[in-house]
Structures are given as structure tokens and as C-alpha cells.
mmCIF file of C-alpha atoms in Angstrom:
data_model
loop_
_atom_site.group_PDB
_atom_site.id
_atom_site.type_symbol
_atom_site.label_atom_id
_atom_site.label_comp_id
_atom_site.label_asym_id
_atom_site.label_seq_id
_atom_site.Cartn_x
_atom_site.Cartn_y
_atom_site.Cartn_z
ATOM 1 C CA UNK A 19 89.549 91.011 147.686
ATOM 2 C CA UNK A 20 90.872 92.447 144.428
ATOM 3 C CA UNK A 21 92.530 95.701 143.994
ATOM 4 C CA UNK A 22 90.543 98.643 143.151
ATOM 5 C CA UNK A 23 92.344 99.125 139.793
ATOM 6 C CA UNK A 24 91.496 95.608 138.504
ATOM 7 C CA UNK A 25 91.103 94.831 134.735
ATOM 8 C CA UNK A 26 88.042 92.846 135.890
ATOM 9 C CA UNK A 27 86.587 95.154 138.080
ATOM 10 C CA UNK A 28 86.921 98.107 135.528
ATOM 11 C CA UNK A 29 85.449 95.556 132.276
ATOM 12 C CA UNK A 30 82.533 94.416 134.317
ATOM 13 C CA UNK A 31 81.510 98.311 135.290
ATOM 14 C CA UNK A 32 82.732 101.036 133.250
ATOM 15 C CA UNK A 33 80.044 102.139 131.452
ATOM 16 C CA UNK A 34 80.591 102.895 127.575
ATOM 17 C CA UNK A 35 78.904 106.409 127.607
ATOM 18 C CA UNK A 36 81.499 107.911 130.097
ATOM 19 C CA UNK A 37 84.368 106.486 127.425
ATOM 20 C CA UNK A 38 82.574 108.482 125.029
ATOM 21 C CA UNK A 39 82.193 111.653 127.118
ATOM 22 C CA UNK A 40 85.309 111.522 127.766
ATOM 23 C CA UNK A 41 86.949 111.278 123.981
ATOM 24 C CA UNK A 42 84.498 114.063 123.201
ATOM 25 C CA UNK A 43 85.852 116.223 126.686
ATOM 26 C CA UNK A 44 90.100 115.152 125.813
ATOM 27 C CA UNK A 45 89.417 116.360 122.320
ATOM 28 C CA UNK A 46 87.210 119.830 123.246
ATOM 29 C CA UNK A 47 89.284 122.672 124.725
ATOM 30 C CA UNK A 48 86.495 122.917 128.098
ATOM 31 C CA UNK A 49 83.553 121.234 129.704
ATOM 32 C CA UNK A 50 81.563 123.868 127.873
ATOM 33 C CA UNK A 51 83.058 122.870 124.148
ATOM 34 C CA UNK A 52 82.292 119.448 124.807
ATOM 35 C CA UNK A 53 78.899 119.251 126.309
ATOM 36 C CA UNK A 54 77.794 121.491 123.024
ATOM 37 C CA UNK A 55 79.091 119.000 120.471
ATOM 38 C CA UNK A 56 77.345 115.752 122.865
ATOM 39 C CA UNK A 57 74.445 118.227 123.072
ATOM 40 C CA UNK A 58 74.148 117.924 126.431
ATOM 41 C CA UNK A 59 73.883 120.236 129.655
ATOM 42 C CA UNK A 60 77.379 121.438 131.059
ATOM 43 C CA UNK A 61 76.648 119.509 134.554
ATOM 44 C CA UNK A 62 75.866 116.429 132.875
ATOM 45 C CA UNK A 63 79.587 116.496 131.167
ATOM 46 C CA UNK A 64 81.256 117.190 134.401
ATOM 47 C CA UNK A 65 79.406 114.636 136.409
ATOM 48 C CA UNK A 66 80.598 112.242 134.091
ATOM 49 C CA UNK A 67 83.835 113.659 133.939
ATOM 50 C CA UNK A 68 84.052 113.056 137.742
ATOM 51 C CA UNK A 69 82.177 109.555 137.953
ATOM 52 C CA UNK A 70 84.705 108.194 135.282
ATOM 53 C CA UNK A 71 87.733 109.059 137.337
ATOM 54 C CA UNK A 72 85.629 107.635 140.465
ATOM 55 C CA UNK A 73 85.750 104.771 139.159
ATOM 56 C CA UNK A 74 89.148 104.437 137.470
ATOM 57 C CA UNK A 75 90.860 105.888 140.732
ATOM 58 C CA UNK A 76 93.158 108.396 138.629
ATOM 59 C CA UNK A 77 92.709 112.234 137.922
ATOM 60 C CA UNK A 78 92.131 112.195 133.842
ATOM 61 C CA UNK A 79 91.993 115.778 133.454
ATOM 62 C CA UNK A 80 93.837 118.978 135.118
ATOM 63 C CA UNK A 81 91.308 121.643 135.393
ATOM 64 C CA UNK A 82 91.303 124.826 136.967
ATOM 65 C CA UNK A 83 91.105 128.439 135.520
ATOM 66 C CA UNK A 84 92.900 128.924 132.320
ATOM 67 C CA UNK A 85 94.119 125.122 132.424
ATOM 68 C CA UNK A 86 92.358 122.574 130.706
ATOM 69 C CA UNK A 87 94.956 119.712 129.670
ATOM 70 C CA UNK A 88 94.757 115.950 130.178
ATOM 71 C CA UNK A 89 97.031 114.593 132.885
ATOM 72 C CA UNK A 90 99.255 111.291 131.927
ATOM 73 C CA UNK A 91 96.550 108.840 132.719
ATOM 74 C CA UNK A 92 94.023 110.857 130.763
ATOM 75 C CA UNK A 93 96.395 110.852 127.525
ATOM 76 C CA UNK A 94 96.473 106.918 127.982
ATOM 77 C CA UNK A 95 92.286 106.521 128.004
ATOM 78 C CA UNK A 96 92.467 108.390 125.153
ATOM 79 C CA UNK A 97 93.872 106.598 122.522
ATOM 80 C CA UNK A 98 92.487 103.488 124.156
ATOM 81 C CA UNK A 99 88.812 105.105 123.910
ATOM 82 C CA UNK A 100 88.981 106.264 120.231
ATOM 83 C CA UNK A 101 90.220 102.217 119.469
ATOM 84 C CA UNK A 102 87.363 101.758 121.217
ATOM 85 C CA UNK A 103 84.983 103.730 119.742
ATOM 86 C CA UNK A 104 85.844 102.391 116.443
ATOM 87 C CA UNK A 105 85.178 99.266 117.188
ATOM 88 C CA UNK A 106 81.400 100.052 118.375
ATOM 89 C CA UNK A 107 81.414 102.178 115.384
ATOM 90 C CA UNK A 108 81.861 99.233 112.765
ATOM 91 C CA UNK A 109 79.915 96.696 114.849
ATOM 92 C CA UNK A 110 76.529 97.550 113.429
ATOM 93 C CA UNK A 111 78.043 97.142 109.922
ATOM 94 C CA UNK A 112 79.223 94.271 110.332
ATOM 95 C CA UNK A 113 76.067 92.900 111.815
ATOM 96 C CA UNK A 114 74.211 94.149 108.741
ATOM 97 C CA UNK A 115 76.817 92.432 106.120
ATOM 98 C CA UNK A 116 76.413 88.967 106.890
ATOM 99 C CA UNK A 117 75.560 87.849 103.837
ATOM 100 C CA UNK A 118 77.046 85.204 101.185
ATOM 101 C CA UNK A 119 77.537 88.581 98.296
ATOM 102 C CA UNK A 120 80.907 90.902 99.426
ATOM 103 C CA UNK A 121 79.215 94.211 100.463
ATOM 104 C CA UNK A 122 80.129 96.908 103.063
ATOM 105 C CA UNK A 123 81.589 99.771 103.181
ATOM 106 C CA UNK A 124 85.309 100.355 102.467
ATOM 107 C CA UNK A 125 86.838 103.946 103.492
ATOM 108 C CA UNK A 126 90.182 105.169 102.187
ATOM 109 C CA UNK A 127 92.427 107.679 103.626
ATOM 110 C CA UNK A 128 94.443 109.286 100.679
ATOM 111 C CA UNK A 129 97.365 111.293 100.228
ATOM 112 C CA UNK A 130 96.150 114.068 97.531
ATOM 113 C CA UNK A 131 96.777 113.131 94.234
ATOM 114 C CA UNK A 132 98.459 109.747 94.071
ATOM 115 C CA UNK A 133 98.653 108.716 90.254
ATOM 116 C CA UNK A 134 99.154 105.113 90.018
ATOM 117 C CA UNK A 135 97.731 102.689 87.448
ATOM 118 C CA UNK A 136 97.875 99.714 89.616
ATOM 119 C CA UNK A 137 95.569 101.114 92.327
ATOM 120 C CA UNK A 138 93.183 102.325 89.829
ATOM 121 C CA UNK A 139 92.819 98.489 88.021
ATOM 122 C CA UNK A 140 92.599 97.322 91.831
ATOM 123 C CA UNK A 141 89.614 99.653 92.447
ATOM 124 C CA UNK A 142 88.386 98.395 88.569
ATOM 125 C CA UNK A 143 88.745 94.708 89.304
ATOM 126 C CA UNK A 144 87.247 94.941 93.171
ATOM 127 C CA UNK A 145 83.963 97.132 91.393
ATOM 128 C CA UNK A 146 83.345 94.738 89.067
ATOM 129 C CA UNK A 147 83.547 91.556 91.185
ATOM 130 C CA UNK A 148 81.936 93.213 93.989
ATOM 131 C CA UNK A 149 79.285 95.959 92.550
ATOM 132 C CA UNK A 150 77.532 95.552 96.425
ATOM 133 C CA UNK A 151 80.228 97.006 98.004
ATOM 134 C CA UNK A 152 80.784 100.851 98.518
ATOM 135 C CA UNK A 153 84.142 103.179 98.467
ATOM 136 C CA UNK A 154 84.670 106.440 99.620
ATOM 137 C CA UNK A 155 87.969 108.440 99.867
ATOM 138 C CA UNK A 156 88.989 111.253 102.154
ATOM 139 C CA UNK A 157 91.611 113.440 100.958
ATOM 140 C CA UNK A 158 94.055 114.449 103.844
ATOM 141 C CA UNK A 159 97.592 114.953 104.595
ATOM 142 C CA UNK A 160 99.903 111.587 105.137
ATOM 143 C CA UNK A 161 99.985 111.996 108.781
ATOM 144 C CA UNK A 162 96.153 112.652 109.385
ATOM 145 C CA UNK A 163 95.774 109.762 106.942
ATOM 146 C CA UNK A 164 97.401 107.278 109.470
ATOM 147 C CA UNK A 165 96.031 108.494 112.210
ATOM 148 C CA UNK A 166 92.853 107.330 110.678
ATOM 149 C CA UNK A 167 93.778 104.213 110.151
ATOM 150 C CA UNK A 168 95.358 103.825 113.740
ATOM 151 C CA UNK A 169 92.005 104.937 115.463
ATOM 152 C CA UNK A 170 90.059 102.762 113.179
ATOM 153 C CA UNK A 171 87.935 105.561 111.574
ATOM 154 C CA UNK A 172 89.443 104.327 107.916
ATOM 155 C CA UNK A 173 90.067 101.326 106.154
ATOM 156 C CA UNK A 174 93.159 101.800 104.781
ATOM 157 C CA UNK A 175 95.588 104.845 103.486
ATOM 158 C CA UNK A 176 97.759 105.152 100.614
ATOM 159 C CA UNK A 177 100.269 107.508 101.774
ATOM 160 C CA UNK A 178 103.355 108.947 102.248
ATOM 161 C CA UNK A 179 105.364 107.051 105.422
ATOM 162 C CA UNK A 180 107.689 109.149 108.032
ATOM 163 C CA UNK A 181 107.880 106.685 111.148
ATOM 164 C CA UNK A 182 106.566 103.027 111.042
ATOM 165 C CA UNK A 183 104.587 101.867 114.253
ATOM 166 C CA UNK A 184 104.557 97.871 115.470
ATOM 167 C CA UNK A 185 101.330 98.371 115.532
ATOM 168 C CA UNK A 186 100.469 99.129 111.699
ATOM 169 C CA UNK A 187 101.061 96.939 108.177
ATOM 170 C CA UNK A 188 102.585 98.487 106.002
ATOM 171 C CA UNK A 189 103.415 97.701 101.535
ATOM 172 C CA UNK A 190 104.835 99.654 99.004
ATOM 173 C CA UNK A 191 102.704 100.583 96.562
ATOM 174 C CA UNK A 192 104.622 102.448 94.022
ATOM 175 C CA UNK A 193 107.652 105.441 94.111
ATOM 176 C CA UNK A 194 107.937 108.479 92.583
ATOM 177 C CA UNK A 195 110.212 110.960 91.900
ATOM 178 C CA UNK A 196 110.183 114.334 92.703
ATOM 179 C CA UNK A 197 111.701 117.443 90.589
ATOM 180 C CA UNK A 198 111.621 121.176 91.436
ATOM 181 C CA UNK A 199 109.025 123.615 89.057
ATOM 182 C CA UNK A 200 108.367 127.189 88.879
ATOM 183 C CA UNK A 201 105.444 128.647 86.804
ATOM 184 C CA UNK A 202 104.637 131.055 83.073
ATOM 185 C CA UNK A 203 105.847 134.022 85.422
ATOM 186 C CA UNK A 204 108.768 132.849 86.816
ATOM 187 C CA UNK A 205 111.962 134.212 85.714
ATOM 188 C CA UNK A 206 113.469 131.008 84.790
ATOM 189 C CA UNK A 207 110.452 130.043 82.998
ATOM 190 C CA UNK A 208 111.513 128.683 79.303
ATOM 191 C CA UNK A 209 115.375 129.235 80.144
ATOM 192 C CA UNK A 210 117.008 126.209 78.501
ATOM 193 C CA UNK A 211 120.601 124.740 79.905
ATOM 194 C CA UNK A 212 120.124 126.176 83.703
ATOM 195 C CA UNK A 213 122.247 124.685 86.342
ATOM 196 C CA UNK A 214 121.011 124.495 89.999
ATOM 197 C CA UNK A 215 123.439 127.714 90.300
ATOM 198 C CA UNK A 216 120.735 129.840 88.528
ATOM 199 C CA UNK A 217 118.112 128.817 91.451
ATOM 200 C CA UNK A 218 120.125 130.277 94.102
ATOM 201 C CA UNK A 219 118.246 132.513 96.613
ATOM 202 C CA UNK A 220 114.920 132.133 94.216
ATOM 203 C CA UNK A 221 111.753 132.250 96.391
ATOM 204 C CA UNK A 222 110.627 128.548 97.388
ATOM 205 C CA UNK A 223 107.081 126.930 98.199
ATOM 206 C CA UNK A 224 106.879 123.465 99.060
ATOM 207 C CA UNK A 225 104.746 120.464 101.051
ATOM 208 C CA UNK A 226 104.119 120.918 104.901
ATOM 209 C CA UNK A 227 106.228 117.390 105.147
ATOM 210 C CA UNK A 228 108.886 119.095 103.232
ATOM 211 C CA UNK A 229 111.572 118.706 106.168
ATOM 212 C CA UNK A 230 114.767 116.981 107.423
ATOM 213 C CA UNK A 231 112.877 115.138 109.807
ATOM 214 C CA UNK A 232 109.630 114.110 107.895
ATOM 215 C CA UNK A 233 108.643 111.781 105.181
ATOM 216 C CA UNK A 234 109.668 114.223 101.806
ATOM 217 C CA UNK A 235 113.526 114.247 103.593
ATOM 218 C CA UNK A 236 115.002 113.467 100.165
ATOM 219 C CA UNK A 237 113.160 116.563 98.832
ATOM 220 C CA UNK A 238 114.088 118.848 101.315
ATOM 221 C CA UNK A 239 118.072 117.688 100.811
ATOM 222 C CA UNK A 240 117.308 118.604 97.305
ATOM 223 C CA UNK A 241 115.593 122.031 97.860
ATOM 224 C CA UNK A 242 118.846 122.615 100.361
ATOM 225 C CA UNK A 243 121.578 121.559 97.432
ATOM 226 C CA UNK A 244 119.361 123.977 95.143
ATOM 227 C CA UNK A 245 120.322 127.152 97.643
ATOM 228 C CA UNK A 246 116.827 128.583 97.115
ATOM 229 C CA UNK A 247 116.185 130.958 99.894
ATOM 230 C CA UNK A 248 115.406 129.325 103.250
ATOM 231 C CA UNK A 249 112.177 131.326 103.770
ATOM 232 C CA UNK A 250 109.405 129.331 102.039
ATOM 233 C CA UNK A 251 106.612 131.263 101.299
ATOM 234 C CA UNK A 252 104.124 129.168 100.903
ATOM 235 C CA UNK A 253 103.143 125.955 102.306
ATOM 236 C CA UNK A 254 100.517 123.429 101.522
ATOM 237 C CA UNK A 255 99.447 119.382 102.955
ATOM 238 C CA UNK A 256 97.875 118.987 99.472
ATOM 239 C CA UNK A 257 99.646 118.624 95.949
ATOM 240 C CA UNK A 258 97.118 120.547 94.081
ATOM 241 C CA UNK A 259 97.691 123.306 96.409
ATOM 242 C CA UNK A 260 101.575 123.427 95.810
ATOM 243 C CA UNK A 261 100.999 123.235 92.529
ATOM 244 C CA UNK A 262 98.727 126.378 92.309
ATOM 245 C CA UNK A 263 101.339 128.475 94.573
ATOM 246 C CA UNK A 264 103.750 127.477 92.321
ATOM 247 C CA UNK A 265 101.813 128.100 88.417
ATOM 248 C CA UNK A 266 100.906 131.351 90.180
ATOM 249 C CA UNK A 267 104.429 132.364 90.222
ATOM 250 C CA UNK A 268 105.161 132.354 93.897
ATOM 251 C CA UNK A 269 108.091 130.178 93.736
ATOM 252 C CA UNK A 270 110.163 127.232 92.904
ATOM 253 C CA UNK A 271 108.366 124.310 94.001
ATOM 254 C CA UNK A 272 108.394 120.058 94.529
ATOM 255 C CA UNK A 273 106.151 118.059 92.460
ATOM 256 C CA UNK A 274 106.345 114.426 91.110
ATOM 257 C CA UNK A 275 107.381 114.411 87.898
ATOM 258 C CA UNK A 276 105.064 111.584 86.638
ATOM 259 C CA UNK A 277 102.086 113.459 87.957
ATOM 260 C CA UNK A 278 103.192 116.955 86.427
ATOM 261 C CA UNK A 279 103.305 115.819 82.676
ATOM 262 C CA UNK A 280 100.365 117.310 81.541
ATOM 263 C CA UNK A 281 100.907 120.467 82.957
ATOM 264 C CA UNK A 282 103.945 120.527 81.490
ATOM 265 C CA UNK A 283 102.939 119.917 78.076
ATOM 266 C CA UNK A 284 100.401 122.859 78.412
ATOM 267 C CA UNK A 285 102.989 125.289 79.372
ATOM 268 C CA UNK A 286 102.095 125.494 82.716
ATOM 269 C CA UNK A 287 105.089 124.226 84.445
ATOM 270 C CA UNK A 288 108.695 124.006 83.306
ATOM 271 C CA UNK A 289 111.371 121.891 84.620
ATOM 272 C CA UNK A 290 114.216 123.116 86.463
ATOM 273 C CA UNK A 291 117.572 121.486 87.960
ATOM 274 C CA UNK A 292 118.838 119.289 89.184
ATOM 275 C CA UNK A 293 117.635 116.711 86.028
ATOM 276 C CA UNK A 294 120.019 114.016 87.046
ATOM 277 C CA UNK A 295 119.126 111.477 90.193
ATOM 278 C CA UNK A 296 115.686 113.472 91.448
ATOM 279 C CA UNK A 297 114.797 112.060 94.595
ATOM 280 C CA UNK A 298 112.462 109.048 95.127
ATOM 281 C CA UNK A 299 109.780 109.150 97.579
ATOM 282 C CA UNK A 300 107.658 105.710 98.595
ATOM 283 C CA UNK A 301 104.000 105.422 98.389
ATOM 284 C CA UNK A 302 102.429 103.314 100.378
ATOM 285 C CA UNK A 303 99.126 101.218 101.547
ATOM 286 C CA UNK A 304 98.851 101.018 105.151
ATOM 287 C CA UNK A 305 96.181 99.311 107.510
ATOM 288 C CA UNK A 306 95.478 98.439 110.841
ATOM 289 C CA UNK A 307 95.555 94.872 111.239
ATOM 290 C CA UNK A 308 94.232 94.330 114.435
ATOM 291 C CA UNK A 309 90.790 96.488 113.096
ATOM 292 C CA UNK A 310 87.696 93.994 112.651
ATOM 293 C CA UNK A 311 87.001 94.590 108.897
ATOM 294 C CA UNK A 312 84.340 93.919 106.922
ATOM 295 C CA UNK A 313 83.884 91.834 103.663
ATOM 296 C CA UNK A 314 84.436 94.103 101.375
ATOM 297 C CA UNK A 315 87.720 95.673 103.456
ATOM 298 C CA UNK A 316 89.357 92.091 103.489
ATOM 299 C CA UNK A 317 88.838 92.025 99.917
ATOM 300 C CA UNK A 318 89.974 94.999 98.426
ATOM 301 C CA UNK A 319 93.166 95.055 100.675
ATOM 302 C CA UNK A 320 94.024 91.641 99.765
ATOM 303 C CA UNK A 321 93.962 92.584 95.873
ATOM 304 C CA UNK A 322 95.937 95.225 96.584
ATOM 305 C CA UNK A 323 98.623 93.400 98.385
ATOM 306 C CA UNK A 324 98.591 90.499 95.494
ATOM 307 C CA UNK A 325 98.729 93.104 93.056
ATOM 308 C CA UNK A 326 102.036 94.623 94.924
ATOM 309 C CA UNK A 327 103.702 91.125 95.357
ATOM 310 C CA UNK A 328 103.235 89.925 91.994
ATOM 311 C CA UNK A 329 103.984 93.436 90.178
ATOM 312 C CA UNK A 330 108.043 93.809 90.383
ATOM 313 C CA UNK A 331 109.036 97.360 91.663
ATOM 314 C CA UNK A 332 109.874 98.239 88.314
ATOM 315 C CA UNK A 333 106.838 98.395 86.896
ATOM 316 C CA UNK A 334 105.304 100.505 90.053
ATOM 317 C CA UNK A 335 107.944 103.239 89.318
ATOM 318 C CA UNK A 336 106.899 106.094 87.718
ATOM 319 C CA UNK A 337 109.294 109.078 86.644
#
């Protein structure tokens, strides 16, 4: 007789719609929450709820009043539901692209703002070999970018890179370098021949990853050496938004240099110290290689990766 909890019992009779109740239920913050976004009745949810942990034997959710939190075995289903989910997701897709022309569908999570040449004559190259094929790109922060690409919901990201997991690929795609800025109302604006002792105690905003522990480390040692006061007042996951706080005269503020040329040219952003040895922060294209990917995925990440071997790190450094 096999065991209750048996991979083959639980394959051969869990029923996909309770996986997806449930992802919709670990994400919601109540039975209530989630039966509105599945647009269905408040019983229905919770008789799910229950015939799911029936049949997997384990408690997936604490509930009582005030207390709705998922219990250890419900944080496990979890992640294994949403890999799951974006499998069913693509399968359609892929049914629909077999076909001897590269088409489908090819979703990028990006970083905001990432200026680099040899992405953009990847994208040129894979448009005009492929016109079939589609692109889209969602604009997010680094982290939310590879948690995209983890559950399967993107293609690939080009992003910044704290931790790596086993489970993810991972190239360089170019590095930058990062140098502080204030803006036309700042009181070091124009000054010629400042030292990082004239930035002392100035008011500082900076990038939400802008810490010891997280991927713009090197940036927040240099923000630290700098002595600018500890309180940032401003915070943003996107560069366009740390670059308003700062040409709005909030504070001293981290950009890439490479990216802040123009703006620099039309007097909206001056350089200040330190000029020597900015730090360098790694860009980089990341993808799940266990996802089933379409035509046009394989593609397009393969040129990229080419493009990154055969291009020495040299030339995909831009200060």
C-alpha cells in the first residue's frame, strides 16, 4: 500500500485548479481578497483551500482571527505552484509556434535605464532576422526583475546581481561606473576643485539597493567615504527617479557616469568627488534555464551570450 504522501499518489490526483487557488489565496492577505481577484464566491475559495490540504495531508495555511500567514508547508507549494503555473502559462504558446519561421513572444525584465550598445545591436540583429517574433520589456527594480525570471513569468532580465542562486544562469553584460551628482540648485553646483571634504554632512538621495548588503555595495562604501549625512532623503528602485530627486536639488546623488553625459552637458548635473577610482557595478543577463522557451527566447538569448563571449570586457565598459 503506498504512503499517503506519495509523489505518485499526489501527480495522479491533485487537481491543477486547487494549485491555482491556492497561489492566488498565499499571495491575497484573506479568503475574501482572493476569491475577488479568482472572481469567485468566498465558500468556493475555502472549500478548496480545505480539499487541497485533504489531499496533501499538511495544514498550508494558519488561519484564525487576525492571522492569515502560510505555515512552512504552505511557503514550499508556493514557489513550487507559481513554477508551475508558468509552465501552463507558456504551453499554449508554444503549441501555437511550431512553425519552421522563429516567432513567439520574448519578455524582458529590465533594470531602468541600462545604456549599452551591445544589447541594443542584439535587439537590431534578432529584429531583422526574426521580424515574426515579438519583444516587450517591463521596467522593474533588479530584485523584482529576477524574481520574474525565477517564477517563469519573464524571459530573461538584464539587471543588477546581489546573490546568485544554483538555480539561475547568469553573464555579464557590461559594467559601469558610478559617480555622485547634485543638481542647478545645489550649493556645490559649478564649484570647480572640490574635494570629498566639501560633501560632508550634504543631504543624500540614492537607489533602494544602495546598501552594505545589496547589489550597489561599492556605491554605498562610496556615499560612506563621502560623509554625506546618513539620513537619505529620498529613495527610488528606478534611475530616472534618482535622477529627478537629485536635478530637483534634494541632494547628492549616485548615477552612472556613462548614462549621465547628456545631462551633464545641458547643465543639469555636475560632477562631484571622488573623480579618481568611482566604483564599478556589473550588469547582467540572467535566465532561467530550466524554463521551456520558445523559438524566439532560444534565439535572442543565444545572440546575446555570443555577443558577450566574443566582445572582450573592455569594450562592454562604459565610464
Amino acid at each position: 500500500m503506498q504512503h499517503s504522501d506519495s509523489p505518485e499518489r499526489i501527480a495522479r490526483e491533485l487537481d491543477w485548479n486547487l494549485l491555482r487557488t491556492f497561489v492566488a489565496l498565499a499571495e491575497a492577505r484573506s479568503v475574501t481578497e482572493a476569491a475577488e481577484r479568482l472572481r469567485l464566491k468566498q465558500p468556493t475559495v475555502s472549500n478548496a483551500l480545505k480539499r487541497l490540504e485533504d489531499r496533501l495531508g499538511r495544514r498550508l495555511i494558519h488561519r484564525s482571527p487576525g492571522r492569515f500567514e502560510l505555515t512552512d508547508a504552505g511557503r514550499l507549494l508556493h514557489r513550487e505552484a507559481i513554477e508551475i503555473h508558468g509552465s501552463i502559462l507558456r504551453l499554449g504558446t508554444l503549441m501555437r509556434e511550431i512553425t519552421d519561421a522563429v516567432q513567439g513572444h520574448v519578455r524582458v525584465a529590465m533594470a531602468s535605464h541600462v545604456i549599452c550598445p551591445l544589447f541594443d545591436e542584439a535587439l537590431n540583429h534578432f529584429h531583422r532576422a526574426h521580424p515574426r517574433a515579438t519583444l516587450s520589456i517591463d521596467v522593474s527594480a533588479s530584485r523584482e526583475a529576477i524574481a520574474a525570471v525565477t517564477a517563469r513569468r519573464a524571459s530573461f532580465a538584464v539587471c543588477l546581481v546581489r546573490d546568485r542562486s544554483p538555480r539561475l544562469e547568469y553573464r555579464r553584460l557590461y559594467r559601469e561606473y558610478f559617480g555622485l551628482f547634485c543638481g542647478p540648485t545645489h550649493a556645490l553646483y559649478g564649484r570647480e576643485g572640490l574635494t570629498k571634504a566639501d560633501l560632508a554632512g550634504q543631504s543624500s538621495v540614492s537607489f533602494v539597493t544602495d546598501q552594505m548588503n545589496d547589489a550597489l555595495r561599492s556605491v554605498a562604501l562610496m556615499r560612506a567615504e563621502a560623509e554625506l549625512d546618513e539620513r537619505i532623503v529620498g529613495t527610488s528602485a528606478h534611475l530616472e527617479e534618482v535622477r529627478r530627486m537629485i536635478v530637483a536639488g534634494l541632494g547628492v546623488g549616485p548615477l552612472p557616469i556613462h548614462v549621465m553625459r547628456r545631462d551633464i552637458e545641458d547643465g543639469l548635473l555636475w560632477r562631484l568627488p571622488p573623480y579618481d577610482n568611482p566604483p564599478a557595478i556589473d550588469v547582467h543577463v540572467v535566465w532561467n534555464p530550466k524554463a521551456r522557451m520558445n523559438r524566439a527566447e532560444e534565439v535572442l538569448i543565444a545572440e546575446l551570450v555570443r555577443r558577450i563571449e566574443e566582445t572582450p570586457i573592455a569594450e562592454r565598459t562604459y565610464l
